[in-house]
Amino acid sequence: MPGLSVALLNLKPGTGKTTSAVWLAHIFAEAGKQVLLVDADPSGSALEWSDLAAMDPRLPPSAAFPFRIVALPSRRLHLRVPEIAYPDDVVIIDAPQLEDHAGIARSAMRFVDEILIPCAPSPIEINRTTPVRDEIAEVEAIRDRPVRSAVLLNRCIARAHSTANAKESLEGLGYDVLRTAVPRLEVYAQSFGLPISEIGRDVWRGVAGDIIERCVPLGKVQL
Ligand SMILES: Nc1ncnc2c1ncn2[C@@H]1O[C@H](COP(=O)(O)OP(=O)(O)OP(=O)(O)O)[C@@H](O)[C@H]1O
Ligand SMILES: [Mg+2]
């Protein structure tokens, strides 16, 4: 079993699941971890990103995404990933939106140590997380170990009150909220299809550190 497994998951498309999964996978890989990125979304964006990045002339093809990536948009993912990931330290799953692919998303929820819900600090996105919380409660009942979940505030506007307000609202709804909030930045908005730049990594190092801190009892992965 990997030391740490994380799924990026939300009800709706376009909340930052793929962007978060890809940047986080790079951060664990740069820390020397053996990483498996599972593209569980039938749209295949993470895999497409890695294919495009491998064509970038500035880097050798294998250096663009320095970890394994597999497409596994399957409802049996929770059974398949343990077989595939046996040599890996960290598994990151880019899960599809729950509203259209509930079977796959639930399967990812059954497998991982941590469910991360990327969410913008806006009332509409916060409201739309409620079905995710309900699903997590249902999946908990069929898991062999407790599930942990947290909201990852993403696309936050610098120096706006909305980030602190959103954190307070989400905590009021019973969510854990990761300490590091990801700002809305061009470097992330433009990153699809390219190798991950050095600029912008620090924030994701913060996110990875927060995830590890929450997993201290597991204690198997450190940055
Ligand atoms: N922190 C950020 N700052 C700026 N843009 C961002 C940020 N995070 C994500 N984006 C942009 O938001 C859009 C949606 O992100 P992404 O594709 O990662 O979401 P997704 O949840 O995987 O979507 P889908 O459900 O369609 O797969 C993309 O254009 C991406 O570049
Ligand atoms: Mg996506």
PDB file of C-alpha atoms and ligand atoms in Angstrom:
ATOM      1  CA  MET A   1       0.000   0.000   0.000  1.00  0.00           C
ATOM      2  CA  PRO A   2       1.238   3.544  -0.707  1.00  0.00           C
ATOM      3  CA  GLY A   3       2.107   5.692   2.320  1.00  0.00           C
ATOM      4  CA  LEU A   4      -0.327   8.372   1.242  1.00  0.00           C
ATOM      5  CA  SER A   5      -3.245   8.500  -1.158  1.00  0.00           C
ATOM      6  CA  VAL A   6      -5.246  11.608  -1.992  1.00  0.00           C
ATOM      7  CA  ALA A   7      -8.225  12.158  -4.302  1.00  0.00           C
ATOM      8  CA  LEU A   8      -9.128  15.551  -5.740  1.00  0.00           C
ATOM      9  CA  LEU A   9     -12.878  15.484  -5.935  1.00  0.00           C
ATOM     10  CA  ASN A  10     -15.904  17.736  -6.188  1.00  0.00           C
ATOM     11  CA  LEU A  11     -19.502  17.727  -7.337  1.00  0.00           C
ATOM     12  CA  LYS A  12     -19.016  20.029 -10.331  1.00  0.00           C
ATOM     13  CA  PRO A  13     -16.535  20.330 -13.167  1.00  0.00           C
ATOM     14  CA  GLY A  14     -14.068  23.174 -13.338  1.00  0.00           C
ATOM     15  CA  THR A  15     -13.192  23.558  -9.654  1.00  0.00           C
ATOM     16  CA  GLY A  16      -9.449  22.875 -10.026  1.00  0.00           C
ATOM     17  CA  LYS A  17      -9.217  19.102  -9.527  1.00  0.00           C
ATOM     18  CA  THR A  18      -6.825  18.410 -12.398  1.00  0.00           C
ATOM     19  CA  THR A  19      -4.683  21.489 -11.795  1.00  0.00           C
ATOM     20  CA  SER A  20      -4.333  20.577  -8.109  1.00  0.00           C
ATOM     21  CA  ALA A  21      -3.655  16.894  -8.808  1.00  0.00           C
ATOM     22  CA  VAL A  22      -0.911  17.655 -11.331  1.00  0.00           C
ATOM     23  CA  TRP A  23       0.882  20.339  -9.287  1.00  0.00           C
ATOM     24  CA  LEU A  24       0.710  18.216  -6.137  1.00  0.00           C
ATOM     25  CA  ALA A  25       2.058  15.148  -7.933  1.00  0.00           C
ATOM     26  CA  HIS A  26       5.075  17.229  -9.004  1.00  0.00           C
ATOM     27  CA  ILE A  27       5.699  18.424  -5.454  1.00  0.00           C
ATOM     28  CA  PHE A  28       5.779  14.903  -4.043  1.00  0.00           C
ATOM     29  CA  ALA A  29       7.983  13.773  -6.937  1.00  0.00           C
ATOM     30  CA  GLU A  30      10.479  16.621  -6.436  1.00  0.00           C
ATOM     31  CA  ALA A  31      10.699  15.545  -2.785  1.00  0.00           C
ATOM     32  CA  GLY A  32      11.962  12.183  -4.011  1.00  0.00           C
ATOM     33  CA  LYS A  33       8.730  10.230  -3.556  1.00  0.00           C
ATOM     34  CA  GLN A  34       7.634   7.611  -6.017  1.00  0.00           C
ATOM     35  CA  VAL A  35       4.346   9.020  -7.238  1.00  0.00           C
ATOM     36  CA  LEU A  36       1.480   7.513  -9.196  1.00  0.00           C
ATOM     37  CA  LEU A  37      -1.007   9.962 -10.701  1.00  0.00           C
ATOM     38  CA  VAL A  38      -4.289   8.234 -11.507  1.00  0.00           C
ATOM     39  CA  ASP A  39      -6.396   9.990 -14.108  1.00  0.00           C
ATOM     40  CA  ALA A  40      -9.838   8.722 -13.124  1.00  0.00           C
ATOM     41  CA  ASP A  41     -11.730  11.300 -15.153  1.00  0.00           C
ATOM     42  CA  PRO A  42     -13.134   9.904 -18.442  1.00  0.00           C
ATOM     43  CA  SER A  43     -12.244  13.246 -20.046  1.00  0.00           C
ATOM     44  CA  GLY A  44      -8.577  12.305 -19.563  1.00  0.00           C
ATOM     45  CA  SER A  45      -7.247  15.830 -18.996  1.00  0.00           C
ATOM     46  CA  ALA A  46      -4.368  14.855 -16.704  1.00  0.00           C
ATOM     47  CA  LEU A  47      -3.128  12.300 -19.208  1.00  0.00           C
ATOM     48  CA  GLU A  48      -3.524  14.767 -22.058  1.00  0.00           C
ATOM     49  CA  TRP A  49      -1.562  17.339 -20.026  1.00  0.00           C
ATOM     50  CA  SER A  50       1.281  14.896 -19.533  1.00  0.00           C
ATOM     51  CA  ASP A  51       1.298  13.950 -23.243  1.00  0.00           C
ATOM     52  CA  LEU A  52       1.456  17.599 -24.270  1.00  0.00           C
ATOM     53  CA  ALA A  53       4.131  18.447 -21.681  1.00  0.00           C
ATOM     54  CA  ALA A  54       6.264  15.565 -22.950  1.00  0.00           C
ATOM     55  CA  MET A  55       6.382  17.315 -26.341  1.00  0.00           C
ATOM     56  CA  ASP A  56       7.869  20.482 -24.851  1.00  0.00           C
ATOM     57  CA  PRO A  57      11.236  20.965 -26.576  1.00  0.00           C
ATOM     58  CA  ARG A  58      12.869  22.484 -23.457  1.00  0.00           C
ATOM     59  CA  LEU A  59      12.932  19.193 -21.566  1.00  0.00           C
ATOM     60  CA  PRO A  60      13.579  15.533 -22.330  1.00  0.00           C
ATOM     61  CA  PRO A  61      10.133  13.862 -22.651  1.00  0.00           C
ATOM     62  CA  SER A  62      10.480  11.822 -19.453  1.00  0.00           C
ATOM     63  CA  ALA A  63      11.458  14.886 -17.385  1.00  0.00           C
ATOM     64  CA  ALA A  64       8.236  16.806 -17.976  1.00  0.00           C
ATOM     65  CA  PHE A  65       6.116  14.586 -15.730  1.00  0.00           C
ATOM     66  CA  PRO A  66       8.653  12.795 -13.520  1.00  0.00           C
ATOM     67  CA  PHE A  67       6.250  10.123 -12.259  1.00  0.00           C
ATOM     68  CA  ARG A  68       3.918   7.442 -13.567  1.00  0.00           C
ATOM     69  CA  ILE A  69       0.484   8.401 -14.769  1.00  0.00           C
ATOM     70  CA  VAL A  70      -2.284   5.941 -15.617  1.00  0.00           C
ATOM     71  CA  ALA A  71      -5.798   6.404 -16.946  1.00  0.00           C
ATOM     72  CA  LEU A  72      -8.272   4.493 -14.799  1.00  0.00           C
ATOM     73  CA  PRO A  73     -11.783   5.891 -15.134  1.00  0.00           C
ATOM     74  CA  SER A  74     -13.255   2.849 -13.451  1.00  0.00           C
ATOM     75  CA  ARG A  75     -15.840   2.032 -10.811  1.00  0.00           C
ATOM     76  CA  ARG A  76     -13.456  -0.688  -9.679  1.00  0.00           C
ATOM     77  CA  LEU A  77     -10.627   1.738  -9.091  1.00  0.00           C
ATOM     78  CA  HIS A  78     -10.517   0.946  -5.363  1.00  0.00           C
ATOM     79  CA  LEU A  79      -9.706  -2.652  -6.282  1.00  0.00           C
ATOM     80  CA  ARG A  80      -7.312  -1.900  -9.155  1.00  0.00           C
ATOM     81  CA  VAL A  81      -5.173   0.885  -7.665  1.00  0.00           C
ATOM     82  CA  PRO A  82      -3.679  -1.223  -4.852  1.00  0.00           C
ATOM     83  CA  GLU A  83      -2.429  -3.699  -7.497  1.00  0.00           C
ATOM     84  CA  ILE A  84      -0.948  -0.960  -9.671  1.00  0.00           C
ATOM     85  CA  ALA A  85       0.446   1.248  -6.894  1.00  0.00           C
ATOM     86  CA  TYR A  86       2.328  -1.341  -4.873  1.00  0.00           C
ATOM     87  CA  PRO A  87       5.765   0.289  -5.532  1.00  0.00           C
ATOM     88  CA  ASP A  88       4.573   3.861  -4.964  1.00  0.00           C
ATOM     89  CA  ASP A  89       4.873   6.139  -1.936  1.00  0.00           C
ATOM     90  CA  VAL A  90       2.128   8.536  -2.954  1.00  0.00           C
ATOM     91  CA  VAL A  91      -0.993   8.090  -5.079  1.00  0.00           C
ATOM     92  CA  ILE A  92      -2.866  11.150  -6.328  1.00  0.00           C
ATOM     93  CA  ILE A  93      -6.238  10.588  -7.990  1.00  0.00           C
ATOM     94  CA  ASP A  94      -7.762  13.153 -10.323  1.00  0.00           C
ATOM     95  CA  ALA A  95     -11.386  12.116  -9.778  1.00  0.00           C
ATOM     96  CA  PRO A  96     -14.222  13.089 -12.116  1.00  0.00           C
ATOM     97  CA  GLN A  97     -17.074  15.347 -11.073  1.00  0.00           C
ATOM     98  CA  LEU A  98     -19.408  13.432  -8.795  1.00  0.00           C
ATOM     99  CA  GLU A  99     -22.586  14.683 -10.475  1.00  0.00           C
ATOM    100  CA  ASP A 100     -21.789  12.922 -13.772  1.00  0.00           C
ATOM    101  CA  HIS A 101     -19.557  10.023 -12.723  1.00  0.00           C
ATOM    102  CA  ALA A 102     -20.743   9.024  -9.276  1.00  0.00           C
ATOM    103  CA  GLY A 103     -19.613   5.400  -9.584  1.00  0.00           C
ATOM    104  CA  ILE A 104     -16.000   6.316 -10.338  1.00  0.00           C
ATOM    105  CA  ALA A 105     -15.915   9.136  -7.790  1.00  0.00           C
ATOM    106  CA  ARG A 106     -17.272   6.846  -5.064  1.00  0.00           C
ATOM    107  CA  SER A 107     -14.724   4.218  -5.918  1.00  0.00           C
ATOM    108  CA  ALA A 108     -11.929   6.814  -5.494  1.00  0.00           C
ATOM    109  CA  MET A 109     -13.480   7.822  -2.165  1.00  0.00           C
ATOM    110  CA  ARG A 110     -13.402   4.218  -1.007  1.00  0.00           C
ATOM    111  CA  PHE A 111      -9.684   3.904  -1.653  1.00  0.00           C
ATOM    112  CA  VAL A 112      -7.911   7.076  -0.507  1.00  0.00           C
ATOM    113  CA  ASP A 113      -6.593   8.279   2.850  1.00  0.00           C
ATOM    114  CA  GLU A 114      -7.647  11.847   2.155  1.00  0.00           C
ATOM    115  CA  ILE A 115     -10.375  13.402   0.015  1.00  0.00           C
ATOM    116  CA  LEU A 116      -9.496  16.947  -1.008  1.00  0.00           C
ATOM    117  CA  ILE A 117     -12.290  19.164  -2.271  1.00  0.00           C
ATOM    118  CA  PRO A 118     -10.944  22.097  -4.295  1.00  0.00           C
ATOM    119  CA  CYS A 119     -13.340  24.995  -3.929  1.00  0.00           C
ATOM    120  CA  ALA A 120     -13.282  28.696  -4.778  1.00  0.00           C
ATOM    121  CA  PRO A 121     -14.096  31.057  -1.919  1.00  0.00           C
ATOM    122  CA  SER A 122     -17.521  31.919  -3.317  1.00  0.00           C
ATOM    123  CA  PRO A 123     -20.949  31.200  -1.812  1.00  0.00           C
ATOM    124  CA  ILE A 124     -22.077  29.250  -4.881  1.00  0.00           C
ATOM    125  CA  GLU A 125     -19.128  26.844  -4.828  1.00  0.00           C
ATOM    126  CA  ILE A 126     -19.365  26.455  -1.068  1.00  0.00           C
ATOM    127  CA  ASN A 127     -23.060  25.536  -1.378  1.00  0.00           C
ATOM    128  CA  ARG A 128     -22.271  22.984  -4.036  1.00  0.00           C
ATOM    129  CA  THR A 129     -19.962  21.054  -1.731  1.00  0.00           C
ATOM    130  CA  THR A 130     -22.872  19.829   0.388  1.00  0.00           C
ATOM    131  CA  PRO A 131     -23.621  16.745  -1.756  1.00  0.00           C
ATOM    132  CA  VAL A 132     -19.930  15.831  -1.534  1.00  0.00           C
ATOM    133  CA  ARG A 133     -20.117  15.853   2.242  1.00  0.00           C
ATOM    134  CA  ASP A 134     -23.203  13.624   2.107  1.00  0.00           C
ATOM    135  CA  GLU A 135     -21.450  11.201  -0.251  1.00  0.00           C
ATOM    136  CA  ILE A 136     -18.421  11.057   2.025  1.00  0.00           C
ATOM    137  CA  ALA A 137     -20.697  10.130   4.929  1.00  0.00           C
ATOM    138  CA  GLU A 138     -22.229   7.321   2.846  1.00  0.00           C
ATOM    139  CA  VAL A 139     -18.878   5.987   1.664  1.00  0.00           C
ATOM    140  CA  GLU A 140     -17.581   6.042   5.228  1.00  0.00           C
ATOM    141  CA  ALA A 141     -20.096   3.353   6.082  1.00  0.00           C
ATOM    142  CA  ILE A 142     -18.588   0.888   3.585  1.00  0.00           C
ATOM    143  CA  ARG A 143     -14.901   1.682   4.128  1.00  0.00           C
ATOM    144  CA  ASP A 144     -12.660  -0.491   6.199  1.00  0.00           C
ATOM    145  CA  ARG A 145     -11.040   2.582   7.823  1.00  0.00           C
ATOM    146  CA  PRO A 146     -12.218   6.115   8.606  1.00  0.00           C
ATOM    147  CA  VAL A 147     -12.045   8.663   5.820  1.00  0.00           C
ATOM    148  CA  ARG A 148     -10.476  12.074   6.136  1.00  0.00           C
ATOM    149  CA  SER A 149     -11.542  14.984   3.991  1.00  0.00           C
ATOM    150  CA  ALA A 150     -10.723  18.655   3.709  1.00  0.00           C
ATOM    151  CA  VAL A 151     -11.531  21.599   1.520  1.00  0.00           C
ATOM    152  CA  LEU A 152      -8.673  23.105  -0.453  1.00  0.00           C
ATOM    153  CA  LEU A 153      -9.471  26.750  -1.063  1.00  0.00           C
ATOM    154  CA  ASN A 154      -8.442  27.439  -4.631  1.00  0.00           C
ATOM    155  CA  ARG A 155      -8.548  30.448  -6.964  1.00  0.00           C
ATOM    156  CA  CYS A 156      -8.416  32.847  -4.003  1.00  0.00           C
ATOM    157  CA  ILE A 157      -8.057  36.552  -4.644  1.00  0.00           C
ATOM    158  CA  ALA A 158      -5.093  38.118  -2.855  1.00  0.00           C
ATOM    159  CA  ARG A 159      -5.934  40.531  -0.046  1.00  0.00           C
ATOM    160  CA  ALA A 160      -9.709  39.953  -0.385  1.00  0.00           C
ATOM    161  CA  HIS A 161     -11.839  39.071   2.640  1.00  0.00           C
ATOM    162  CA  SER A 162     -13.482  36.259   0.720  1.00  0.00           C
ATOM    163  CA  THR A 163     -10.827  33.678   1.635  1.00  0.00           C
ATOM    164  CA  ALA A 164     -11.183  34.161   5.406  1.00  0.00           C
ATOM    165  CA  ASN A 165     -14.982  34.376   5.076  1.00  0.00           C
ATOM    166  CA  ALA A 166     -15.114  31.172   3.055  1.00  0.00           C
ATOM    167  CA  LYS A 167     -12.925  29.365   5.577  1.00  0.00           C
ATOM    168  CA  GLU A 168     -15.246  30.417   8.351  1.00  0.00           C
ATOM    169  CA  SER A 169     -18.380  29.346   6.423  1.00  0.00           C
ATOM    170  CA  LEU A 170     -16.864  25.996   5.478  1.00  0.00           C
ATOM    171  CA  GLU A 171     -15.747  25.300   9.030  1.00  0.00           C
ATOM    172  CA  GLY A 172     -19.263  26.228  10.139  1.00  0.00           C
ATOM    173  CA  LEU A 173     -20.530  23.517   7.769  1.00  0.00           C
ATOM    174  CA  GLY A 174     -18.257  21.028   9.511  1.00  0.00           C
ATOM    175  CA  TYR A 175     -15.374  20.864   7.017  1.00  0.00           C
ATOM    176  CA  ASP A 176     -11.696  20.867   7.752  1.00  0.00           C
ATOM    177  CA  VAL A 177     -10.072  23.534   5.586  1.00  0.00           C
ATOM    178  CA  LEU A 178      -6.406  23.253   4.629  1.00  0.00           C
ATOM    179  CA  ARG A 179      -4.293  26.053   6.046  1.00  0.00           C
ATOM    180  CA  THR A 180      -2.734  26.887   2.683  1.00  0.00           C
ATOM    181  CA  ALA A 181      -5.100  28.615   0.262  1.00  0.00           C
ATOM    182  CA  VAL A 182      -4.139  28.545  -3.403  1.00  0.00           C
ATOM    183  CA  PRO A 183      -4.276  31.980  -5.045  1.00  0.00           C
ATOM    184  CA  ARG A 184      -5.852  32.622  -8.396  1.00  0.00           C
ATOM    185  CA  LEU A 185      -2.787  33.111 -10.578  1.00  0.00           C
ATOM    186  CA  GLU A 186      -1.985  33.151 -14.265  1.00  0.00           C
ATOM    187  CA  VAL A 187       0.819  30.666 -13.720  1.00  0.00           C
ATOM    188  CA  TYR A 188      -1.827  28.084 -12.712  1.00  0.00           C
ATOM    189  CA  ALA A 189      -4.457  29.206 -15.226  1.00  0.00           C
ATOM    190  CA  GLN A 190      -1.978  28.799 -18.094  1.00  0.00           C
ATOM    191  CA  SER A 191      -0.265  25.652 -16.856  1.00  0.00           C
ATOM    192  CA  PHE A 192      -2.334  23.007 -18.663  1.00  0.00           C
ATOM    193  CA  GLY A 193      -0.304  21.170 -21.310  1.00  0.00           C
ATOM    194  CA  LEU A 194       3.062  22.504 -20.142  1.00  0.00           C
ATOM    195  CA  PRO A 195       5.792  21.229 -17.837  1.00  0.00           C
ATOM    196  CA  ILE A 196       5.286  22.603 -14.319  1.00  0.00           C
ATOM    197  CA  SER A 197       7.292  25.796 -13.778  1.00  0.00           C
ATOM    198  CA  GLU A 198       9.446  26.557 -10.759  1.00  0.00           C
ATOM    199  CA  ILE A 199       7.358  29.688 -10.213  1.00  0.00           C
ATOM    200  CA  GLY A 200       4.201  28.766  -8.367  1.00  0.00           C
ATOM    201  CA  ARG A 201       5.506  25.607  -6.706  1.00  0.00           C
ATOM    202  CA  ASP A 202       5.876  27.106  -3.235  1.00  0.00           C
ATOM    203  CA  VAL A 203       2.135  27.301  -2.669  1.00  0.00           C
ATOM    204  CA  TRP A 204       1.753  23.620  -3.556  1.00  0.00           C
ATOM    205  CA  ARG A 205       4.657  22.755  -1.248  1.00  0.00           C
ATOM    206  CA  GLY A 206       2.520  24.389   1.447  1.00  0.00           C
ATOM    207  CA  VAL A 207      -0.518  22.317   0.433  1.00  0.00           C
ATOM    208  CA  ALA A 208       1.528  19.103   0.421  1.00  0.00           C
ATOM    209  CA  GLY A 209       2.915  19.991   3.856  1.00  0.00           C
ATOM    210  CA  ASP A 210      -0.617  20.507   5.182  1.00  0.00           C
ATOM    211  CA  ILE A 211      -1.710  17.126   3.823  1.00  0.00           C
ATOM    212  CA  ILE A 212       1.259  15.379   5.402  1.00  0.00           C
ATOM    213  CA  GLU A 213       0.663  17.096   8.714  1.00  0.00           C
ATOM    214  CA  ARG A 214      -2.882  15.726   8.721  1.00  0.00           C
ATOM    215  CA  CYS A 215      -1.488  12.273   8.074  1.00  0.00           C
ATOM    216  CA  VAL A 216       1.060  12.313  10.886  1.00  0.00           C
ATOM    217  CA  PRO A 217      -0.481   9.207  12.435  1.00  0.00           C
ATOM    218  CA  LEU A 218       0.272   7.404   9.168  1.00  0.00           C
ATOM    219  CA  GLY A 219       3.810   8.786   9.416  1.00  0.00           C
ATOM    220  CA  LYS A 220       4.982   7.047   6.271  1.00  0.00           C
ATOM    221  CA  VAL A 221       5.538  10.031   3.997  1.00  0.00           C
ATOM    222  CA  GLN A 222       7.552  13.140   4.732  1.00  0.00           C
ATOM    223  CA  LEU A 223       8.640  15.952   2.446  1.00  0.00           C
TER     224      LEU A 223
HETATM  225  N1  LIG B   1      -5.388  28.522  -8.637  1.00  0.00           N
HETATM  226  C1  LIG B   1      -5.786  28.791  -9.886  1.00  0.00           C
HETATM  227  N2  LIG B   1      -5.559  30.001 -10.444  1.00  0.00           N
HETATM  228  C2  LIG B   1      -5.978  30.270 -11.698  1.00  0.00           C
HETATM  229  N3  LIG B   1      -6.623  29.408 -12.478  1.00  0.00           N
HETATM  230  C3  LIG B   1      -6.873  28.180 -11.985  1.00  0.00           C
HETATM  231  C4  LIG B   1      -6.464  27.791 -10.677  1.00  0.00           C
HETATM  232  N4  LIG B   1      -6.852  26.509 -10.470  1.00  0.00           N
HETATM  233  C5  LIG B   1      -7.474  26.121 -11.590  1.00  0.00           C
HETATM  234  N5  LIG B   1      -7.490  27.117 -12.497  1.00  0.00           N
HETATM  235  C6  LIG B   1      -8.096  27.111 -13.842  1.00  0.00           C
HETATM  236  O1  LIG B   1      -9.471  26.778 -13.680  1.00  0.00           O
HETATM  237  C7  LIG B   1      -9.913  25.961 -14.753  1.00  0.00           C
HETATM  238  C8  LIG B   1     -10.467  24.656 -14.180  1.00  0.00           C
HETATM  239  O2  LIG B   1      -9.395  23.959 -13.568  1.00  0.00           O
HETATM  240  P1  LIG B   1      -9.251  22.383 -13.724  1.00  0.00           P
HETATM  241  O3  LIG B   1      -9.284  21.974 -15.144  1.00  0.00           O
HETATM  242  O4  LIG B   1      -8.084  22.004 -12.905  1.00  0.00           O
HETATM  243  O5  LIG B   1     -10.595  21.949 -13.006  1.00  0.00           O
HETATM  244  P2  LIG B   1     -11.271  20.492 -12.968  1.00  0.00           P
HETATM  245  O6  LIG B   1     -12.045  20.478 -11.701  1.00  0.00           O
HETATM  246  O7  LIG B   1     -10.266  19.443 -13.175  1.00  0.00           O
HETATM  247  O8  LIG B   1     -12.248  20.587 -14.222  1.00  0.00           O
HETATM  248  P3  LIG B   1     -12.986  19.351 -14.967  1.00  0.00           P
HETATM  249  O9  LIG B   1     -14.062  18.905 -14.031  1.00  0.00           O
HETATM  250  O10 LIG B   1     -13.484  20.002 -16.223  1.00  0.00           O
HETATM  251  O11 LIG B   1     -11.976  18.279 -15.195  1.00  0.00           O
HETATM  252  C9  LIG B   1      -8.707  25.738 -15.663  1.00  0.00           C
HETATM  253  O12 LIG B   1      -8.758  26.692 -16.697  1.00  0.00           O
HETATM  254  C10 LIG B   1      -7.510  26.018 -14.754  1.00  0.00           C
HETATM  255  O13 LIG B   1      -6.402  26.499 -15.457  1.00  0.00           O
HETATM  256 MG    MG B   2     -10.205  17.909 -14.565  1.00  0.00          MG
END
